[in-house]
mmCIF file of C-alpha atoms in Angstrom:
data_model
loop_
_atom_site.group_PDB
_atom_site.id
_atom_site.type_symbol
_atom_site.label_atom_id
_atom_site.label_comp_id
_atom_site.label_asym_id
_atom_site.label_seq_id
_atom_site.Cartn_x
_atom_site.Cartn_y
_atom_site.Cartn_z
ATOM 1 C CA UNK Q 27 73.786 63.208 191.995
ATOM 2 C CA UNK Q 28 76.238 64.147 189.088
ATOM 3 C CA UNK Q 29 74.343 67.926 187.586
ATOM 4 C CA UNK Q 30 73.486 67.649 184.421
ATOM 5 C CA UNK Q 31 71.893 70.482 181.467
ATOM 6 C CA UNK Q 32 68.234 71.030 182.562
ATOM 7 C CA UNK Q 33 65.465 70.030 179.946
ATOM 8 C CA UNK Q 34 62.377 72.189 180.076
ATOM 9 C CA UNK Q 35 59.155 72.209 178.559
ATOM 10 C CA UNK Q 36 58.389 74.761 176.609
ATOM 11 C CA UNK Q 37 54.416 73.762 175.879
ATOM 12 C CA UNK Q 38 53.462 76.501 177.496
ATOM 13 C CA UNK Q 39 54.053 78.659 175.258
ATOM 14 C CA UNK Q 40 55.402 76.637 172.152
ATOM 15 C CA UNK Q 41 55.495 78.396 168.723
ATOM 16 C CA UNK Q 42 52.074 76.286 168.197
ATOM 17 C CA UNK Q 43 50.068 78.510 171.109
ATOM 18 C CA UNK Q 44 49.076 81.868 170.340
ATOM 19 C CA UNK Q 45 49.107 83.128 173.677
ATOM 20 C CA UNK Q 46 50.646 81.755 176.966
ATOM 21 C CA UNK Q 47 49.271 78.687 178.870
ATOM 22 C CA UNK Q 48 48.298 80.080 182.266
ATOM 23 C CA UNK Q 49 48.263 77.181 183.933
ATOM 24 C CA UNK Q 50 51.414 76.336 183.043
ATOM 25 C CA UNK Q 51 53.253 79.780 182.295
ATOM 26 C CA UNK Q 52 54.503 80.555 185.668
ATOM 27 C CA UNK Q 53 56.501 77.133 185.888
ATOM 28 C CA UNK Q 54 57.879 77.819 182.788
ATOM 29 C CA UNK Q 55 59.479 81.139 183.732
ATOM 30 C CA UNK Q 56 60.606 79.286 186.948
ATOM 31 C CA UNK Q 57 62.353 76.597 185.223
ATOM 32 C CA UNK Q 58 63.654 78.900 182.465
ATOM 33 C CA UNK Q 59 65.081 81.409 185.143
ATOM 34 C CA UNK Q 60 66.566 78.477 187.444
ATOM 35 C CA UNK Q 61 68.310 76.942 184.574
ATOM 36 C CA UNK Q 62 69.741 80.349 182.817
ATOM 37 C CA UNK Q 63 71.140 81.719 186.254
ATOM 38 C CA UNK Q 64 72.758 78.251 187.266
ATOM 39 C CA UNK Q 65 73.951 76.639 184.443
ATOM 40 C CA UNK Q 66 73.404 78.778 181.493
ATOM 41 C CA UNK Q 67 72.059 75.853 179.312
ATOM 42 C CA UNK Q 68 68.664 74.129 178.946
ATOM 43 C CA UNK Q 69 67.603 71.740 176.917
ATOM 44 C CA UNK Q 70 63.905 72.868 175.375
ATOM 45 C CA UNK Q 71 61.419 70.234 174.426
ATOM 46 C CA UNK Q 72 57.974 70.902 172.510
ATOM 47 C CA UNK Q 73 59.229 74.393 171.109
ATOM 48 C CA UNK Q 74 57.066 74.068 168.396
ATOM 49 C CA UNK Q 75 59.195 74.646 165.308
ATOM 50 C CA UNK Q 76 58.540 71.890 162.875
ATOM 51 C CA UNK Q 77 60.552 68.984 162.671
ATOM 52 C CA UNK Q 78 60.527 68.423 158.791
ATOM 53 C CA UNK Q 79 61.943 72.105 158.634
ATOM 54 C CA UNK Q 80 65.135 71.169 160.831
ATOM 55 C CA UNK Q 81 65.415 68.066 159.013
ATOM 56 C CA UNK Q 82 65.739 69.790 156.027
ATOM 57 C CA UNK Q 83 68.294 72.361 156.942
ATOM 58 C CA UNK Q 84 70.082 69.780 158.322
ATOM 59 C CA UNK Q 85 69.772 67.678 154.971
ATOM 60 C CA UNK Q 86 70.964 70.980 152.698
ATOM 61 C CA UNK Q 87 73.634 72.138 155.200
ATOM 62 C CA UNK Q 88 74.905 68.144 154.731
ATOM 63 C CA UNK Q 89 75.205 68.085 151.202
ATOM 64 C CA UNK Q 90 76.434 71.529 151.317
ATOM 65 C CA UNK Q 91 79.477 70.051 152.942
ATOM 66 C CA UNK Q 92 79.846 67.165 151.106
ATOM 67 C CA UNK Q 93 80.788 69.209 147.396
ATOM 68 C CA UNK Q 94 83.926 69.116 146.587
ATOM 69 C CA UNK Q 95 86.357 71.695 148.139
ATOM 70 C CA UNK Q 96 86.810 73.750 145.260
ATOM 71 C CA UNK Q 97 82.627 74.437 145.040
ATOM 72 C CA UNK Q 98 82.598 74.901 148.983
ATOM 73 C CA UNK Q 99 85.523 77.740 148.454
ATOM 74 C CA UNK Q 100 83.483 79.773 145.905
ATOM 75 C CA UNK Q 101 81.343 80.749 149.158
ATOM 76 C CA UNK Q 102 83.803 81.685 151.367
ATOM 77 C CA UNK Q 103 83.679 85.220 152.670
ATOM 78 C CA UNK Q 104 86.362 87.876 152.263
ATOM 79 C CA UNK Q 105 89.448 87.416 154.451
ATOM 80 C CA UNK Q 106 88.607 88.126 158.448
ATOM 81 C CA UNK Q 107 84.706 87.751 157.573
ATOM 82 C CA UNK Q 108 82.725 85.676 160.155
ATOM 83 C CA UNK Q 109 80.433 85.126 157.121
ATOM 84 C CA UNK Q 110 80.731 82.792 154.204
ATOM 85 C CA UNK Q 111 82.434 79.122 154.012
ATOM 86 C CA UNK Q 112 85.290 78.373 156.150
ATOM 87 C CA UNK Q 113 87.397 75.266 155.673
ATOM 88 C CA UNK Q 114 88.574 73.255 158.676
ATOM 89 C CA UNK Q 115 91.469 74.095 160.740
ATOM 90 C CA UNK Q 116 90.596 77.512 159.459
ATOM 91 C CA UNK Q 117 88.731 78.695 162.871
ATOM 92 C CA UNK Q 118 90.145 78.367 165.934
ATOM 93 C CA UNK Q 119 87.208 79.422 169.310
ATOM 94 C CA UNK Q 120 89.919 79.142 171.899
ATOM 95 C CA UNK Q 121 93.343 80.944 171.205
ATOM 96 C CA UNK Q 122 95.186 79.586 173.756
ATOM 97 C CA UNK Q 123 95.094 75.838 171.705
ATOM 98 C CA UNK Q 124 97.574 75.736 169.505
ATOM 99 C CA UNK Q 125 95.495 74.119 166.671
ATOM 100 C CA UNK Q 126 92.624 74.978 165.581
ATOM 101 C CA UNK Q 127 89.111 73.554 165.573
ATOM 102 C CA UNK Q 128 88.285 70.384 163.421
ATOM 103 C CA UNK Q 129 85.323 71.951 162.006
ATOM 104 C CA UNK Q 130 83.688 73.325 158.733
ATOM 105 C CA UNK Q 131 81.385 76.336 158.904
ATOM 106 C CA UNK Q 132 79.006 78.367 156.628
ATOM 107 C CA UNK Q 133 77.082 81.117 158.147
ATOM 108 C CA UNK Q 134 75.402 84.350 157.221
ATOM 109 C CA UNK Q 135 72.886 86.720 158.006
ATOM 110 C CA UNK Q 136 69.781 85.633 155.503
ATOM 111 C CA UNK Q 137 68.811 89.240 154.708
ATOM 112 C CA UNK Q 138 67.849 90.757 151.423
ATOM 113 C CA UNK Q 139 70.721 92.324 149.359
ATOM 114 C CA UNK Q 140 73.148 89.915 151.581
ATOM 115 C CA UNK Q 141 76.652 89.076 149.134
ATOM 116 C CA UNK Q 142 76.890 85.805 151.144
ATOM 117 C CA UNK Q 143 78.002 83.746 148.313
ATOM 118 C CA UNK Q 144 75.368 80.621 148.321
ATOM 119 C CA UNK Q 145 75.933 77.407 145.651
ATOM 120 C CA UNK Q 146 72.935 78.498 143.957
ATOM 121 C CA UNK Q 147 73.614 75.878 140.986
ATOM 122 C CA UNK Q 148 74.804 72.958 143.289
ATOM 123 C CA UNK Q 149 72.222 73.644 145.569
ATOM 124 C CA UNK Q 150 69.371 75.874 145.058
ATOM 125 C CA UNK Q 151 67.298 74.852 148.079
ATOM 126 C CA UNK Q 152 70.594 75.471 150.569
ATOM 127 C CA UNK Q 153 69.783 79.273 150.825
ATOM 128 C CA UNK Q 154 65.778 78.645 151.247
ATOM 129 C CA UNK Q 155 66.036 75.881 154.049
ATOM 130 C CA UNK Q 156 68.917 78.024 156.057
ATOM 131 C CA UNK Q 157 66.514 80.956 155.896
ATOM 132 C CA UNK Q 158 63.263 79.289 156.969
ATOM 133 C CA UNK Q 159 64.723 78.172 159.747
ATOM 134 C CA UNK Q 160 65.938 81.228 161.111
ATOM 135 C CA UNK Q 161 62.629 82.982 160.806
ATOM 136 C CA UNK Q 162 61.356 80.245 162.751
ATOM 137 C CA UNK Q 163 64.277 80.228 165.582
ATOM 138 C CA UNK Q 164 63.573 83.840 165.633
ATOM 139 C CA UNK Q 165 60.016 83.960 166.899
ATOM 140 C CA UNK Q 166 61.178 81.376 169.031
ATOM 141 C CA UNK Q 167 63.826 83.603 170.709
ATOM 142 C CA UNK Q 168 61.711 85.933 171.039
ATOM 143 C CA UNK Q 169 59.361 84.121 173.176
ATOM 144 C CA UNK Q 170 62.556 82.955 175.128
ATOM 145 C CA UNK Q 171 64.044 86.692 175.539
ATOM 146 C CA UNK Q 172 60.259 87.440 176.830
ATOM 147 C CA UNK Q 173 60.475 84.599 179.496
ATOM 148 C CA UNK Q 174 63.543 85.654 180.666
ATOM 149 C CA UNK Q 175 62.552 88.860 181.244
ATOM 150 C CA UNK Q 176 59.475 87.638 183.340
ATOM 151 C CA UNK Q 177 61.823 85.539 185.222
ATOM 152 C CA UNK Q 178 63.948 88.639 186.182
ATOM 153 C CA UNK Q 179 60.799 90.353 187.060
ATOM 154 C CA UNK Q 180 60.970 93.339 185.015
ATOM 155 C CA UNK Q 181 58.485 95.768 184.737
ATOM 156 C CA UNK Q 182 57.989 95.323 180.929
ATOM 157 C CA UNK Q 183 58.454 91.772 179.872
ATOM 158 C CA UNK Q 184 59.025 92.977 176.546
ATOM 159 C CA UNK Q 185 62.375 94.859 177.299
ATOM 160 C CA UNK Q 186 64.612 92.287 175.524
ATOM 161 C CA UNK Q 187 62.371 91.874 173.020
ATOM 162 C CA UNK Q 188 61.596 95.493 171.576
ATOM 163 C CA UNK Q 189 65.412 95.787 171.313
ATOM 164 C CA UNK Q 190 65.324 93.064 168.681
ATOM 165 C CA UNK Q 191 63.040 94.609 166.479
ATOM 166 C CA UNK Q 192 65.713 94.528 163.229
ATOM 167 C CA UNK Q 193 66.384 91.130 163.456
ATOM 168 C CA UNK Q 194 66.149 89.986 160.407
ATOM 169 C CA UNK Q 195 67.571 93.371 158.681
ATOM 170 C CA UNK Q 196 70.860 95.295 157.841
ATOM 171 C CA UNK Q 197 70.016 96.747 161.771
ATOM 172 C CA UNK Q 198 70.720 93.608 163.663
ATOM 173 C CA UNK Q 199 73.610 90.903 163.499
ATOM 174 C CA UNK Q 200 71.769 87.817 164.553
ATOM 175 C CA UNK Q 201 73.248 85.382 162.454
ATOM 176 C CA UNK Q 202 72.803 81.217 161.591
ATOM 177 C CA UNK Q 203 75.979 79.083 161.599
ATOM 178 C CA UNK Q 204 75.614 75.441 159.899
ATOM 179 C CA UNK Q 205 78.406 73.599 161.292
ATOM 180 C CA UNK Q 206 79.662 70.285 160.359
ATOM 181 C CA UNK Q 207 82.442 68.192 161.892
ATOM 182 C CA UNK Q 208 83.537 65.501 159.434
ATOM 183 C CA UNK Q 209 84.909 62.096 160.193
ATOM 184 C CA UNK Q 210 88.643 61.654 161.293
ATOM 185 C CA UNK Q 211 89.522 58.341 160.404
ATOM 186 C CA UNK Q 212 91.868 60.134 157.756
ATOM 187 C CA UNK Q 213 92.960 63.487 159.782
ATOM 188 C CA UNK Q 214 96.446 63.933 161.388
ATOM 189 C CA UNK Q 215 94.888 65.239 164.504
ATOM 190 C CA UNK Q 216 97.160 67.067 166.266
ATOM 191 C CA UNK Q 217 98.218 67.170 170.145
ATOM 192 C CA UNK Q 218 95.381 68.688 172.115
ATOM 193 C CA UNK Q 219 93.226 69.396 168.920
ATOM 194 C CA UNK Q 220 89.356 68.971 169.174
ATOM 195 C CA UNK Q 221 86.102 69.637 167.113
ATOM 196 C CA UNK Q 222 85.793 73.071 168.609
ATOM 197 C CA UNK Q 223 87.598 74.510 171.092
ATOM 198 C CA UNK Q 224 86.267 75.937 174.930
ATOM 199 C CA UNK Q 225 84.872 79.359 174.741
ATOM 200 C CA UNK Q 226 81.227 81.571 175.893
ATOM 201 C CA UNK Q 227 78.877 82.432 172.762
ATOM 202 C CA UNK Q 228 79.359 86.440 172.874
ATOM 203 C CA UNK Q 229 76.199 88.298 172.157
ATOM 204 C CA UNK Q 230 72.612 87.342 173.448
ATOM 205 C CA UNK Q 231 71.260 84.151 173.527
ATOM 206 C CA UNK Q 232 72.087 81.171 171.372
ATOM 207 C CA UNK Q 233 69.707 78.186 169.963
ATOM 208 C CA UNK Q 234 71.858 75.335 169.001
ATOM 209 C CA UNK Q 235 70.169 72.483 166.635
ATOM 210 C CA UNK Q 236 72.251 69.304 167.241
ATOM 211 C CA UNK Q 237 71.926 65.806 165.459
ATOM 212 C CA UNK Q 238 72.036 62.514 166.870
ATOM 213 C CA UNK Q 239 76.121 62.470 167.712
ATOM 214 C CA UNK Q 240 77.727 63.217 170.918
ATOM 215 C CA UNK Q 241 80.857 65.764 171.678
ATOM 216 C CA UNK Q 242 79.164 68.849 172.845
ATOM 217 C CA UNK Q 243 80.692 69.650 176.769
ATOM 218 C CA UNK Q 244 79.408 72.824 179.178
ATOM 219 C CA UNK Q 245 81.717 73.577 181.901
ATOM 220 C CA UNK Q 246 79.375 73.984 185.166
ATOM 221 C CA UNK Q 247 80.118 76.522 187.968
ATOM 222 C CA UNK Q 248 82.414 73.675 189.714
ATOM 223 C CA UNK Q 249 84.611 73.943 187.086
ATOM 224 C CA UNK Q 250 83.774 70.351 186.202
ATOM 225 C CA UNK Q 251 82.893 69.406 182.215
ATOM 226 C CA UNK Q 252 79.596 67.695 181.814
ATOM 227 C CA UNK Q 253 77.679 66.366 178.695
ATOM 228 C CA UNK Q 254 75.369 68.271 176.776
ATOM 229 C CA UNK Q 255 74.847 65.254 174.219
ATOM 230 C CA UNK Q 256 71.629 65.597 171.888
ATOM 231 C CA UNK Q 257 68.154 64.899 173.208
ATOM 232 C CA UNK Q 258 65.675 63.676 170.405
ATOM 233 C CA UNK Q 259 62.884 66.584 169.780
ATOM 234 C CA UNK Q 260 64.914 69.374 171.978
ATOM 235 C CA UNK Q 261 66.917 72.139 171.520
ATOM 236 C CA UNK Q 262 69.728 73.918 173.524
ATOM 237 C CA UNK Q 263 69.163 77.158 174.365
ATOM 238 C CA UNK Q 264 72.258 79.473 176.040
ATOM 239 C CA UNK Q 265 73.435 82.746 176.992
ATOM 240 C CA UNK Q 266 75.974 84.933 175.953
ATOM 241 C CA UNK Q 267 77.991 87.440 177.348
ATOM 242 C CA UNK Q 268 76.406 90.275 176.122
ATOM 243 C CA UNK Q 269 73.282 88.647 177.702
ATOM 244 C CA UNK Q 270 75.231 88.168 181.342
ATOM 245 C CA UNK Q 271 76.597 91.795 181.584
ATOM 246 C CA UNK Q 272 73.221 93.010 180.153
ATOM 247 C CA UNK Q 273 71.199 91.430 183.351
ATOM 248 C CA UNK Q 274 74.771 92.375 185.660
ATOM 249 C CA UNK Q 275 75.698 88.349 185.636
ATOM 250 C CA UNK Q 276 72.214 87.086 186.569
ATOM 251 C CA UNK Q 277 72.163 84.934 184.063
ATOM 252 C CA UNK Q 278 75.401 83.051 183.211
ATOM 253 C CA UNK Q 279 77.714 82.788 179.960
ATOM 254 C CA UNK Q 280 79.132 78.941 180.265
ATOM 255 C CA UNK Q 281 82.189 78.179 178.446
ATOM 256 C CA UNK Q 282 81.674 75.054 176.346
ATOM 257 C CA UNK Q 283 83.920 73.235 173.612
ATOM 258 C CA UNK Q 284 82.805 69.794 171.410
ATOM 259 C CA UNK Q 285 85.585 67.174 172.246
ATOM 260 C CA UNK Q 286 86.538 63.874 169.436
ATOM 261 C CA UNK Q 287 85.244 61.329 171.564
ATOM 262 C CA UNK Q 288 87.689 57.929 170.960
ATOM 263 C CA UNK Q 289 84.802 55.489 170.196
ATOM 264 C CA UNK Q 290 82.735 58.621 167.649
ATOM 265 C CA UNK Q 291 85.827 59.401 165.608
ATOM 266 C CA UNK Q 292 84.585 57.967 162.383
ATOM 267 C CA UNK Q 293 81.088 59.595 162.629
ATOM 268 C CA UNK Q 294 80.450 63.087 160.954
ATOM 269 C CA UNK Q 295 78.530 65.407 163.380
ATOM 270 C CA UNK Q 296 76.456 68.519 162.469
ATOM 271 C CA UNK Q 297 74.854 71.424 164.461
ATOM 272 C CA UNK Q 298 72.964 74.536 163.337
ATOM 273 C CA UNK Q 299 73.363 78.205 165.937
ATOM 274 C CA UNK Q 300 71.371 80.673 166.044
ATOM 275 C CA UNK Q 301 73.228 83.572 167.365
ATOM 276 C CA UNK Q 302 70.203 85.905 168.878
ATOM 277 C CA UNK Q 303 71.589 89.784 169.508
ATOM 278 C CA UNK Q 304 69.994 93.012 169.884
ATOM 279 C CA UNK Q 305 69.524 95.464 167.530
ATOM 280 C CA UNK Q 306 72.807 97.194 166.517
ATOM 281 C CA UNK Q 307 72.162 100.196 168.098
ATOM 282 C CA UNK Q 308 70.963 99.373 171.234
ATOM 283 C CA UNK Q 309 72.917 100.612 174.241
ATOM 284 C CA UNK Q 310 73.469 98.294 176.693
ATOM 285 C CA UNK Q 311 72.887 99.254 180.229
ATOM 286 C CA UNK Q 312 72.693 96.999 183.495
ATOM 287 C CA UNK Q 313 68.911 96.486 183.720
ATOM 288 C CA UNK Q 314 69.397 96.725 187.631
ATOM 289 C CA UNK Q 315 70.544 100.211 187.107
ATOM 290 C CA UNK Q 316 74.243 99.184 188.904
ATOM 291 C CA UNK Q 317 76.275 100.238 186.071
ATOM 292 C CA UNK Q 318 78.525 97.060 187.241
ATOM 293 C CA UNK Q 319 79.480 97.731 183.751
ATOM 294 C CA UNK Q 320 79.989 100.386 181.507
ATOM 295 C CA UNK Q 321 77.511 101.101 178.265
ATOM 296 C CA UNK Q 322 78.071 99.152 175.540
ATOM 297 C CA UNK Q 323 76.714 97.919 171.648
ATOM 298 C CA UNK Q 324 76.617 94.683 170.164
ATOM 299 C CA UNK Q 325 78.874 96.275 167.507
ATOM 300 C CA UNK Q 326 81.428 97.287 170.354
ATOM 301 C CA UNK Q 327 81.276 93.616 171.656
ATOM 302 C CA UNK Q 328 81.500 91.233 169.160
ATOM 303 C CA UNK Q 329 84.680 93.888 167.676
ATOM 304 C CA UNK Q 330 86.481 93.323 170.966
ATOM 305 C CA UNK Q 331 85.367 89.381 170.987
ATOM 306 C CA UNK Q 332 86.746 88.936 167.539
ATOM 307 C CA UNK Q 333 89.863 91.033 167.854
ATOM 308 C CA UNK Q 334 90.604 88.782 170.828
ATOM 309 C CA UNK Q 335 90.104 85.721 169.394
ATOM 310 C CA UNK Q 336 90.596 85.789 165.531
ATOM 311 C CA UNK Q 337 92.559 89.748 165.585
ATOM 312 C CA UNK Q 338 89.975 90.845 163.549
ATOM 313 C CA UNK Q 339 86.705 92.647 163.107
ATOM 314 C CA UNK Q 340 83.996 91.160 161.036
ATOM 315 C CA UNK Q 341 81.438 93.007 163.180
ATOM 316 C CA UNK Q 342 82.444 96.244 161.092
ATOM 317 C CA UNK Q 343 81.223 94.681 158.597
ATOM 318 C CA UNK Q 344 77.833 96.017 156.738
ATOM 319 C CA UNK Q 345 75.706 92.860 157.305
ATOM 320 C CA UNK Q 346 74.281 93.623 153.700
ATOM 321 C CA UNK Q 347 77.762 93.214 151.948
ATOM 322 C CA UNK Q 348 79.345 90.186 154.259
#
């Protein structure tokens, strides 16, 4: 039987519950642990964030994209920002391509005092739907850093947690991306060009909103490429690296990349990240006490991601002025 990306049901303890299920806890941690230290993906169904409210970020983040270029450039962050608007072909996730990805991106950190530069004119509601749903993805991680914990069996099952108590501040670089990847009917697409290009989400964990439209690949521990294509009312949920050398490679970082499939090529796709990290400065330690590796930060991380992959170092940035 070809392996595919678990789905798991978070009822349990869905953002609707205000305390666990215990009936129905303990398989939740299972399932959550089993899919995190195989695969590094899972699907999550009955999460409990409201549909309308991803609808509408997904509806804002659309017609976001869809203003002219010139608009769309007023938002663009400073040169070597993460932040802002970026244009396609501007981005490139895997360096060893050499094109890069056939995506447009705006992202930011939805704090107060942030210089993100949102089309407040064009589109007043942009900034307001973006934000609301990262609130919501963020009680939601939490919940998920919590199970995790449970599933590793440490003594405090708030461990990940407390060290994500900034979130949400100029203390913590968790971050939402709105990505869209527009029709290529009318693109030159280059030799061995795709939408986004194969690489491991670098911090914590990640929760990925996709639409209806396929693309989206993980690479499993075969080495073989499989599917993650959307699943009505679910979410993805993965790990980063931080995450894997946090736990000493319990649970797994998966490369994955979003491929042009020949039959989608003339339908736009969109997807909305959460990038979850701890607090900025939290050390990180082996939780098994190996020291398989050395102490590190978030900050020290994501600099050494993004000098390897884009030569520079938007996590130097103040968060309050990106």
């Amino acid at each position: 039987m070809e392996e595919s990306v678990p789905v798991v049901d978070f009822s349990a303890y869905s953002l609707d519950r205000e305390s666990p299920d215990p009936e129905h806890f303990q398989k939740l941690i299972d399932d959550v642990h089993q899919a995190l230290t195989t695969i590094g993906f899972m699907y999550l169904k009955n999460f409990g964030i409201p549909a309308e409210m991803i609808s509408d970020a997904f509806t804002t983040s659309k017609r976001f994209f869809q203003l002219p270029l010139n608009e769309k450039m007023k938002c663009a962050g400073p040169e070597g920002s993460f932040y802002g608007y970026h244009h396609m072909e501007k981005e490139g996730l895997n360096p060893r391509r050499a094109s890069n990805d056939l995506k447009e991106v705006f992202g930011c950190i939805p704090i107060e005092g942030t210089s993100t530069v949102f089309p407040e004119e064009e589109l007043p509601e942009f900034r307001k739907c973006l934000t609301d749903l990262f609130h919501s993805a963020i009680l939601l991680e939490y919940r998920v850093l919590e199970i995790i914990a449970r599933g590793l069996k440490l003594d405090d099952p708030f461990y990940f947690t407390d060290r994500h108590k900034l979130t949400g501040t100029n203390g913590n670089m968790t971050s939402i991306r709105s990505l869209y990847y527009p029709s290529l009917v009318n693109v030159d697409i280059k030799e061995d060009q795709v939408r986004c290009g194969e690489h491991c989400d670098y911090g914590g964990i990640t929760l990925l909103f996709q639409d209806t439209q396929p693309g989206l690949e993980v690479k499993n521990v075969h080495g073989k490429w499989i599917p993650a294509s959307p699943i009505e009312g679910t979410l993805m949920v993965n790990v980063g690296e931080l995450m894997q050398r946090w736990t000493s490679d319990k649970v797994v970082a998966t490369e994955h990349r979003v491929l042009v499939p020949s039959d989608q090529i003339e339908h736009e796709r969109q997807s909305i990240a959460i990038f979850g990290n701890p607090d900025n400065e939290v050390s990180i330690e082996c939780i098994d006490g190996s020291n398989k590796y050395p102490p590190t930060t978030i900050i020290d991380m994501l600099n050494m991601k993004f000098e390897q992959t884009f030569g520079y170092n938007p996590a130097k940035e103040d968060p309050g002025s990106s």
